[in-house]
Short mmCIF file of C-alpha atoms in Angstrom, two decimals:
data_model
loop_
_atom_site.label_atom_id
_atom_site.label_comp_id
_atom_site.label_asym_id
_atom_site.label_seq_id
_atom_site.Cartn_x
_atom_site.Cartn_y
_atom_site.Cartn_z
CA UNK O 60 92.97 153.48 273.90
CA UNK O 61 92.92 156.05 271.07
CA UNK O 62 90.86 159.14 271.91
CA UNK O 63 89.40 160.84 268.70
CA UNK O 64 89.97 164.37 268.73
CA UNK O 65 88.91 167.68 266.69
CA UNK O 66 90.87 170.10 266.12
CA UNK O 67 88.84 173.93 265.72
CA UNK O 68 90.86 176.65 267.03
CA UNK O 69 91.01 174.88 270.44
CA UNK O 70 91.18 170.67 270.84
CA UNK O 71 87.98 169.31 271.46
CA UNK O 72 87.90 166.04 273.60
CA UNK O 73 85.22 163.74 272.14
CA UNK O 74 82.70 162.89 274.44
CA UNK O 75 80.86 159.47 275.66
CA UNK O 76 83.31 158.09 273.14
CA UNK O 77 83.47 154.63 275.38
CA UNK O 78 79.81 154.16 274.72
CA UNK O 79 80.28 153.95 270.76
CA UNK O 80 84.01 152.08 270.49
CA UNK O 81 83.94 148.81 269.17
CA UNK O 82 80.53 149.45 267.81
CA UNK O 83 78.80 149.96 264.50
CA UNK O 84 78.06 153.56 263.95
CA UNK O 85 75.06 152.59 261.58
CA UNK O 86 73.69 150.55 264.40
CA UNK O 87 74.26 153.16 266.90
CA UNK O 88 71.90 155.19 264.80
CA UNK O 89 68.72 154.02 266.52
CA UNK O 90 70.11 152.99 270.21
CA UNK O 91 68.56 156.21 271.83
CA UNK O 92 70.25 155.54 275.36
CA UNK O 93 73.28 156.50 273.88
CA UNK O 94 72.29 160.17 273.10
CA UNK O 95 70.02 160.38 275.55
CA UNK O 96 70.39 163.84 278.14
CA UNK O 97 70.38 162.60 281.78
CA UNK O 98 67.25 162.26 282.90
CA UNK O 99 64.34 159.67 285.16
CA UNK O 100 64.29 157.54 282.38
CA UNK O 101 68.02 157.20 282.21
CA UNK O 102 68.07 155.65 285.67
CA UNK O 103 65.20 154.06 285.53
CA UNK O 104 66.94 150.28 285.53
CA UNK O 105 64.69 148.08 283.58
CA UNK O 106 66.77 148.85 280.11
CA UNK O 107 70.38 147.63 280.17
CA UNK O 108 72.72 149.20 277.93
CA UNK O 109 73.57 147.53 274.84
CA UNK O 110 70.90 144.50 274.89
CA UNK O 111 69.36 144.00 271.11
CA UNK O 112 65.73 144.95 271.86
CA UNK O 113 63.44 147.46 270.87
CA UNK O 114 60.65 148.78 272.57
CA UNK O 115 56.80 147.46 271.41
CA UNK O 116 56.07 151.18 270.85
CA UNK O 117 58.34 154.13 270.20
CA UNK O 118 57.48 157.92 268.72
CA UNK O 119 60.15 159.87 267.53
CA UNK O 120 60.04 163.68 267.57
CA UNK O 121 62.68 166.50 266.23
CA UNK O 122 62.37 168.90 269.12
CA UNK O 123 65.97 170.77 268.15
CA UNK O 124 64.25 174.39 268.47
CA UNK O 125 62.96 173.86 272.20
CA UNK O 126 64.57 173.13 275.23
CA UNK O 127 63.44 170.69 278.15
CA UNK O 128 61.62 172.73 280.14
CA UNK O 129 59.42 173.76 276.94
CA UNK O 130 58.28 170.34 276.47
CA UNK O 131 55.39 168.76 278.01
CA UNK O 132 54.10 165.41 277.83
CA UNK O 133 50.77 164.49 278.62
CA UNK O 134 48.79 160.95 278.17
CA UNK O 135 44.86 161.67 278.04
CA UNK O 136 42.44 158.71 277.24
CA UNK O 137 44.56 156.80 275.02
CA UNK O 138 46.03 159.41 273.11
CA UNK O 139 49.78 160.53 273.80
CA UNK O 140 49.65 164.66 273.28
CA UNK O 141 53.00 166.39 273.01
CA UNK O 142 53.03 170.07 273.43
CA UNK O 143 56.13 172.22 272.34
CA UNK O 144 56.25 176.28 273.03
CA UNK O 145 58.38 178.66 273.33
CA UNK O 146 58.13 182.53 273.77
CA UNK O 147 59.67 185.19 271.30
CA UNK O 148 64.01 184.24 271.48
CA UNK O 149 66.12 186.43 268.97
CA UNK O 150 67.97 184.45 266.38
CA UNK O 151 70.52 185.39 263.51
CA UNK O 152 67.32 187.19 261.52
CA UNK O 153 65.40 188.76 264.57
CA UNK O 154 62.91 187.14 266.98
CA UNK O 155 60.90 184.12 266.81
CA UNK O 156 58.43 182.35 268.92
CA UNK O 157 57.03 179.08 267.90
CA UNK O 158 54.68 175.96 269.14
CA UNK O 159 53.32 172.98 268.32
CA UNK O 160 51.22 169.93 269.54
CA UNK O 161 51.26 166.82 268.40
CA UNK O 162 48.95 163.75 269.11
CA UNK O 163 49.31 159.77 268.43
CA UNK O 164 47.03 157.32 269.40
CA UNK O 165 48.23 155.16 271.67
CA UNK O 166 47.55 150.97 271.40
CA UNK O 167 45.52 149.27 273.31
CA UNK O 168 48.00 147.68 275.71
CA UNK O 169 49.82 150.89 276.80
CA UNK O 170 46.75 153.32 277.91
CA UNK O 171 48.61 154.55 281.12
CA UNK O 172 51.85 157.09 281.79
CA UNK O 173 53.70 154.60 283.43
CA UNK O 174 54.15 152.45 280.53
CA UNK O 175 55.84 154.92 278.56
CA UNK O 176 59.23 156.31 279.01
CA UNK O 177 60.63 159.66 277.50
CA UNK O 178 64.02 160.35 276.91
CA UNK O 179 65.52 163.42 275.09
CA UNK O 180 68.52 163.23 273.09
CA UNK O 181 71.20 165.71 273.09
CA UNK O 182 70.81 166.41 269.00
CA UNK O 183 66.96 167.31 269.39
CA UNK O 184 65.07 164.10 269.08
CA UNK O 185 62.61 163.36 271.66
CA UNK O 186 61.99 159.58 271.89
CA UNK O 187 58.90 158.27 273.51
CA UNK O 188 58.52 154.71 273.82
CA UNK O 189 56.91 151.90 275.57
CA UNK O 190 59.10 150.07 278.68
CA UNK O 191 58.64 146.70 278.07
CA UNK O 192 60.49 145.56 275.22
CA UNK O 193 60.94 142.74 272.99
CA UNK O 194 64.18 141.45 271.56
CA UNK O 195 64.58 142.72 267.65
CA UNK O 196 63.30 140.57 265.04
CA UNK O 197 60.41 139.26 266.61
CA UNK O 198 56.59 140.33 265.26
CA UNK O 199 55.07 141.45 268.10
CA UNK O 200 51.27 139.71 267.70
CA UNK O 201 49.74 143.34 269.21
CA UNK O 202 51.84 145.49 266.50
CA UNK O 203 50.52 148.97 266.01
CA UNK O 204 52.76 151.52 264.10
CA UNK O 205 51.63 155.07 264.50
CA UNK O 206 50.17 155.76 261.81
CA UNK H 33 72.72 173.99 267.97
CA UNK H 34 70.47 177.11 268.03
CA UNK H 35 71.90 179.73 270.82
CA UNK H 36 69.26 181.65 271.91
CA UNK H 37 70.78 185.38 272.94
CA UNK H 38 68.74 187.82 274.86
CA UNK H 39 70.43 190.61 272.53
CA UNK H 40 71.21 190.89 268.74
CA UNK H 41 74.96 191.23 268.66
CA UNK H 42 75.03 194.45 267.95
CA UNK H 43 72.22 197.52 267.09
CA UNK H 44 70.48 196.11 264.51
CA UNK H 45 70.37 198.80 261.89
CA UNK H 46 74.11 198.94 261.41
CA UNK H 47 76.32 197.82 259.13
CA UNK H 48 78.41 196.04 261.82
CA UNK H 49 75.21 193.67 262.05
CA UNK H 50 73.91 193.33 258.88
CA UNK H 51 78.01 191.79 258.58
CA UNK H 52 77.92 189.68 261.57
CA UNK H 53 74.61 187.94 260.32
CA UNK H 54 74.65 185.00 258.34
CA UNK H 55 72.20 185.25 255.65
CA UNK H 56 71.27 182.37 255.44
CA UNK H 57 70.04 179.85 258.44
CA UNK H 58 68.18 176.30 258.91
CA UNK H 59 66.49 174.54 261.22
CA UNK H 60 62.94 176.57 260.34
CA UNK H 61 60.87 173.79 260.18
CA UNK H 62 59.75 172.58 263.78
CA UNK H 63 57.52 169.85 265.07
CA UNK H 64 58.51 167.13 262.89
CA UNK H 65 57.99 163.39 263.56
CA UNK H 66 60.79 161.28 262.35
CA UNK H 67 60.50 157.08 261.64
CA UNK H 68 64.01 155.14 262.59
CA UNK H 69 64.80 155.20 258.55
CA UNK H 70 65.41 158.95 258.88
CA UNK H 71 68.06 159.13 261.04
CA UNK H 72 71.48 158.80 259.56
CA UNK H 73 75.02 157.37 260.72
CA UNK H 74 75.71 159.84 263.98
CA UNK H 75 78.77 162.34 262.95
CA UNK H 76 81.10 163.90 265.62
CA UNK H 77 79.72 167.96 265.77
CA UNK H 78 81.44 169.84 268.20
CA UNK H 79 82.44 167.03 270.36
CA UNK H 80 79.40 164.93 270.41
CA UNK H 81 77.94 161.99 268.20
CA UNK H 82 74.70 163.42 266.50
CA UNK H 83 72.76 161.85 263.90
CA UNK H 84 72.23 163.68 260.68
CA UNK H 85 68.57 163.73 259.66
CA UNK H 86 67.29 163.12 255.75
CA UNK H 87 64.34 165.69 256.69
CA UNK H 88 67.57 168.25 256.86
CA UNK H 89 69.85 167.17 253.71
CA UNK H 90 66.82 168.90 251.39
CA UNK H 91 67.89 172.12 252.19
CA UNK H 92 64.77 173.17 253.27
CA UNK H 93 63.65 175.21 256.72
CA UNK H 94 65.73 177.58 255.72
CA UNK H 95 65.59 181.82 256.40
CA UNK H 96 67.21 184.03 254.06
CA UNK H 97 68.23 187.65 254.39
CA UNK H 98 69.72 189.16 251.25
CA UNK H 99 70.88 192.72 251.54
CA UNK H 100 71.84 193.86 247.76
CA UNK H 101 72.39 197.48 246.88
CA UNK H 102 69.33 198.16 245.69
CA UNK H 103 67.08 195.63 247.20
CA UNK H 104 66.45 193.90 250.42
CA UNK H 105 64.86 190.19 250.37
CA UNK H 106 63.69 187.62 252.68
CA UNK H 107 63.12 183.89 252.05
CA UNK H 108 61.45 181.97 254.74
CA UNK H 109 60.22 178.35 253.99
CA UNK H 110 57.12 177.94 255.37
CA UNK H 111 55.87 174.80 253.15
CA UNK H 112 54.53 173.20 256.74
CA UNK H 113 51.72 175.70 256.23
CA UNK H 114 48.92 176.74 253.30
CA UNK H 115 49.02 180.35 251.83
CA UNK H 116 45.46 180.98 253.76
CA UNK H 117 47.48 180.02 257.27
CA UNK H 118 49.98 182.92 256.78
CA UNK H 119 49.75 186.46 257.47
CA UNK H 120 52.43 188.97 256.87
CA UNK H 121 52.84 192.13 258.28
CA UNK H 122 54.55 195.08 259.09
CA UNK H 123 54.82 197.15 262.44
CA UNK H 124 57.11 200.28 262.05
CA UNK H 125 60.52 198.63 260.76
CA UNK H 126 59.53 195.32 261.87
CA UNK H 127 58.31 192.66 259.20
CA UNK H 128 56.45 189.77 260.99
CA UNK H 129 55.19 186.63 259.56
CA UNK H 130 53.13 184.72 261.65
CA UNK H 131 51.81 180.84 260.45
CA UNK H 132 48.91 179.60 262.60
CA UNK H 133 47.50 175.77 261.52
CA UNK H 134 44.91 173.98 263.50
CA UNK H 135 45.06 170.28 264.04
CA UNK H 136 45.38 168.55 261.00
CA UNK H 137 46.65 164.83 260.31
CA UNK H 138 49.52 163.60 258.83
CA UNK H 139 51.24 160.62 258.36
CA UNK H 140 52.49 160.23 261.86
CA UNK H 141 48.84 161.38 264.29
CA UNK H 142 47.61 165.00 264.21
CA UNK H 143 48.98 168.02 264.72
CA UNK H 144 48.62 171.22 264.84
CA UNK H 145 51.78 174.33 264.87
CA UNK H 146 52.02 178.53 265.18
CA UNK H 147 54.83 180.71 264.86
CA UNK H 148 55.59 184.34 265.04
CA UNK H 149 59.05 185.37 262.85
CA UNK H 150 60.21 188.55 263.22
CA UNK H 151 62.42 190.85 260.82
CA UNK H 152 64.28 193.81 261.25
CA UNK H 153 63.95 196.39 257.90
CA UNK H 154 67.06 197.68 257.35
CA UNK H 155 67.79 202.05 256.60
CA UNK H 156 65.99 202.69 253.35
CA UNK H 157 63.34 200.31 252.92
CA UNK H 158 60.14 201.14 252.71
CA UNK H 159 57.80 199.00 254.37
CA UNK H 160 55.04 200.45 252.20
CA UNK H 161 56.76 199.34 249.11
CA UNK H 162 57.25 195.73 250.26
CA UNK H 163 56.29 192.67 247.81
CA UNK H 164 54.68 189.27 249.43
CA UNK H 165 54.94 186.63 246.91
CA UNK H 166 54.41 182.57 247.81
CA UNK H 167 55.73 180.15 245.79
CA UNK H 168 54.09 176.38 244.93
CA UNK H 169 57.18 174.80 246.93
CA UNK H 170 56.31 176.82 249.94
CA UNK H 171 58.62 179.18 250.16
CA UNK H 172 57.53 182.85 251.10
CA UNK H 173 59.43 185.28 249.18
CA UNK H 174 58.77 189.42 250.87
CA UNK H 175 60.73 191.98 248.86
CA UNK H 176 61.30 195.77 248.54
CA UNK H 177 63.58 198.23 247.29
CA UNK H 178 66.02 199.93 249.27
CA UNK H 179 67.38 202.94 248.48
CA UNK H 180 70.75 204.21 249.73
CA UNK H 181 70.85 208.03 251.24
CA UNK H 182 71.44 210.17 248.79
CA UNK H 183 74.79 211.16 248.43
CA UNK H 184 75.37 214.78 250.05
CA UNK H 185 75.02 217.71 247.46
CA UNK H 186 78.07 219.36 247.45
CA UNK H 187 78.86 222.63 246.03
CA UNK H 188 82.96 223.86 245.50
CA UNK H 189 83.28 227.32 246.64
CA UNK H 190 85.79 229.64 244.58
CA UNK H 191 88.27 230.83 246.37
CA UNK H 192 88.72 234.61 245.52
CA UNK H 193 91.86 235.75 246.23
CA UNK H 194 92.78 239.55 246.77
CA UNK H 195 96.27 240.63 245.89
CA UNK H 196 97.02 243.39 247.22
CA UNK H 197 97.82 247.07 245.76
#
């Protein structure tokens, strides 16, 4: 097996590189699993790596300025509220503090927490979706795109 | 991406900072929802598969610190906000901008976003002097002149010499 490598000063190994050999990297694009940070919904066992499905419901959000522990996730009757803060951090120009919430209505079907699933991927995008999935391809009879 | 440090590299009014500083950085624009078509292919950064965004190819988000001779300029994108949600300020050498938007909607649900960003004035400018200007992309534009000390007056003694009798 050929290891990809980069070479910057030092040699950097390239990492997880099992998960994407063999595959399409334009595919890889949207299988969040494989960026995902370790976390409950990464052992959580109902989604088996490299099945073709795709959840009924998903939200994406760029979260790259905040870490974890900044981000909170709440479900409140039927709506799916994602708060983001952090407090004043210096940067290359000086300080900065920022925050945001965001909210999405959430379908009819998936009013609870435990139907959801969050993972947070390792280049800044938070992915919330629904658990139970549905192979790709099919129209879903219930579909509701957030918007 | 973003290291956060709990100290600027080095005292912030010298030149050995104003050097070390990239003038120009991205990432500004926070709280964005993405849709599957945004992300691109995933590139190897650093080690890692990460998946370019189209929201980021625009070159916008970006902060801007130009230090010319005579002028100092900042550039901060700020297009997620409307000129009324912006205030600019300045406390002692410090030049803050803070954007505060309530809940609004947008494509994606509703939202709503506040930030505090936080300049250092370099020697010689005047925050008095300073010029605010917005442009229609959304781009906030503060400006001022800097002057550099003046150089020190110098005067050339004559040397009187004495010869002697």
């Amino acid at each position: 097996m050929d290891t990809v490598c980069i070479t910057h000063w030092v040699n950097i190994p390239v990492r997880h590189q099992a998960l994407f050999q063999g595959r399409d990297l334009d595919a890889c694009a949207e299988d969040h699993d494989l960026f995902a940070l370790p976390g409950p919904a990464i052992a959580d066992p109902g989604v088996e790596l490299g099945l073709r499905t795709e959840p009924v419901y998903q939200v994406l959000l760029d979260v790259t300025q905040f870490r974890p522990e900044e981000i909170l996730i709440q479900v409140f009757e039927g709506w799916l509220l994602i708060r983001a803060q952090h407090g004043a951090r210096m940067d290359e120009h000086g300080s900065v503090s920022r925050s945001f919430i965001r909210q999405y209505p959430l379908p009819e079907k998936l009013q609870l927490a435990g139907d959801l699933r969050a993972l947070l991927c390792h280049d800044g995008i938070l992915v919330v979706e629904s658990k139970n999935r549905r192979p790709v391809g099919t129209p879903s009879d219930a579909e509701e795109e957030p918007c | 991406m973003m290291a956060d440090r709990a100290v600027p590299h080095a005292y912030p009014m010298s030149t050995r900072y104003e050097l070390n500083t990239p003038s120009r950085i991205y990432d500004q624009n926070f709280g964005e929802a993405l849709t599957p078509q945004d992300l691109l292919t995933p590139t190897l950064y650093h080690g890692y598969y990460v998946r370019p965004r189209i929201t980021k190819q625009l070159g916008r988000g970006f902060s801007e610190v130009e230090t010319e001779s005579g002028q100092w300029r900042v550039r901060l994108d700020v297009c997620q906000f409307t000129p009324d949600e912006i205030t600019v300020r300045t406390v002692d050498n410090l030049l803050e901008v803070i954007g505060n938007h309530a809940q609004r909607q947008d494509g994606h649900g509703f939202v709503s976003r506040s930030f505090t960003r936080t300049y250092v004035l370099p020697v010689g400018v005047d925050p008095l002097l300073l010029h605010t200007d917005l442009s229609h992309n959304g781009i906030l534009c503060v400006s001022g002149p800097r002057t550099t000390p003046d150089p020190p007056s110098t005067h050339t003694l004559t040397i009187h010499t004495h010869t002697q009798d």
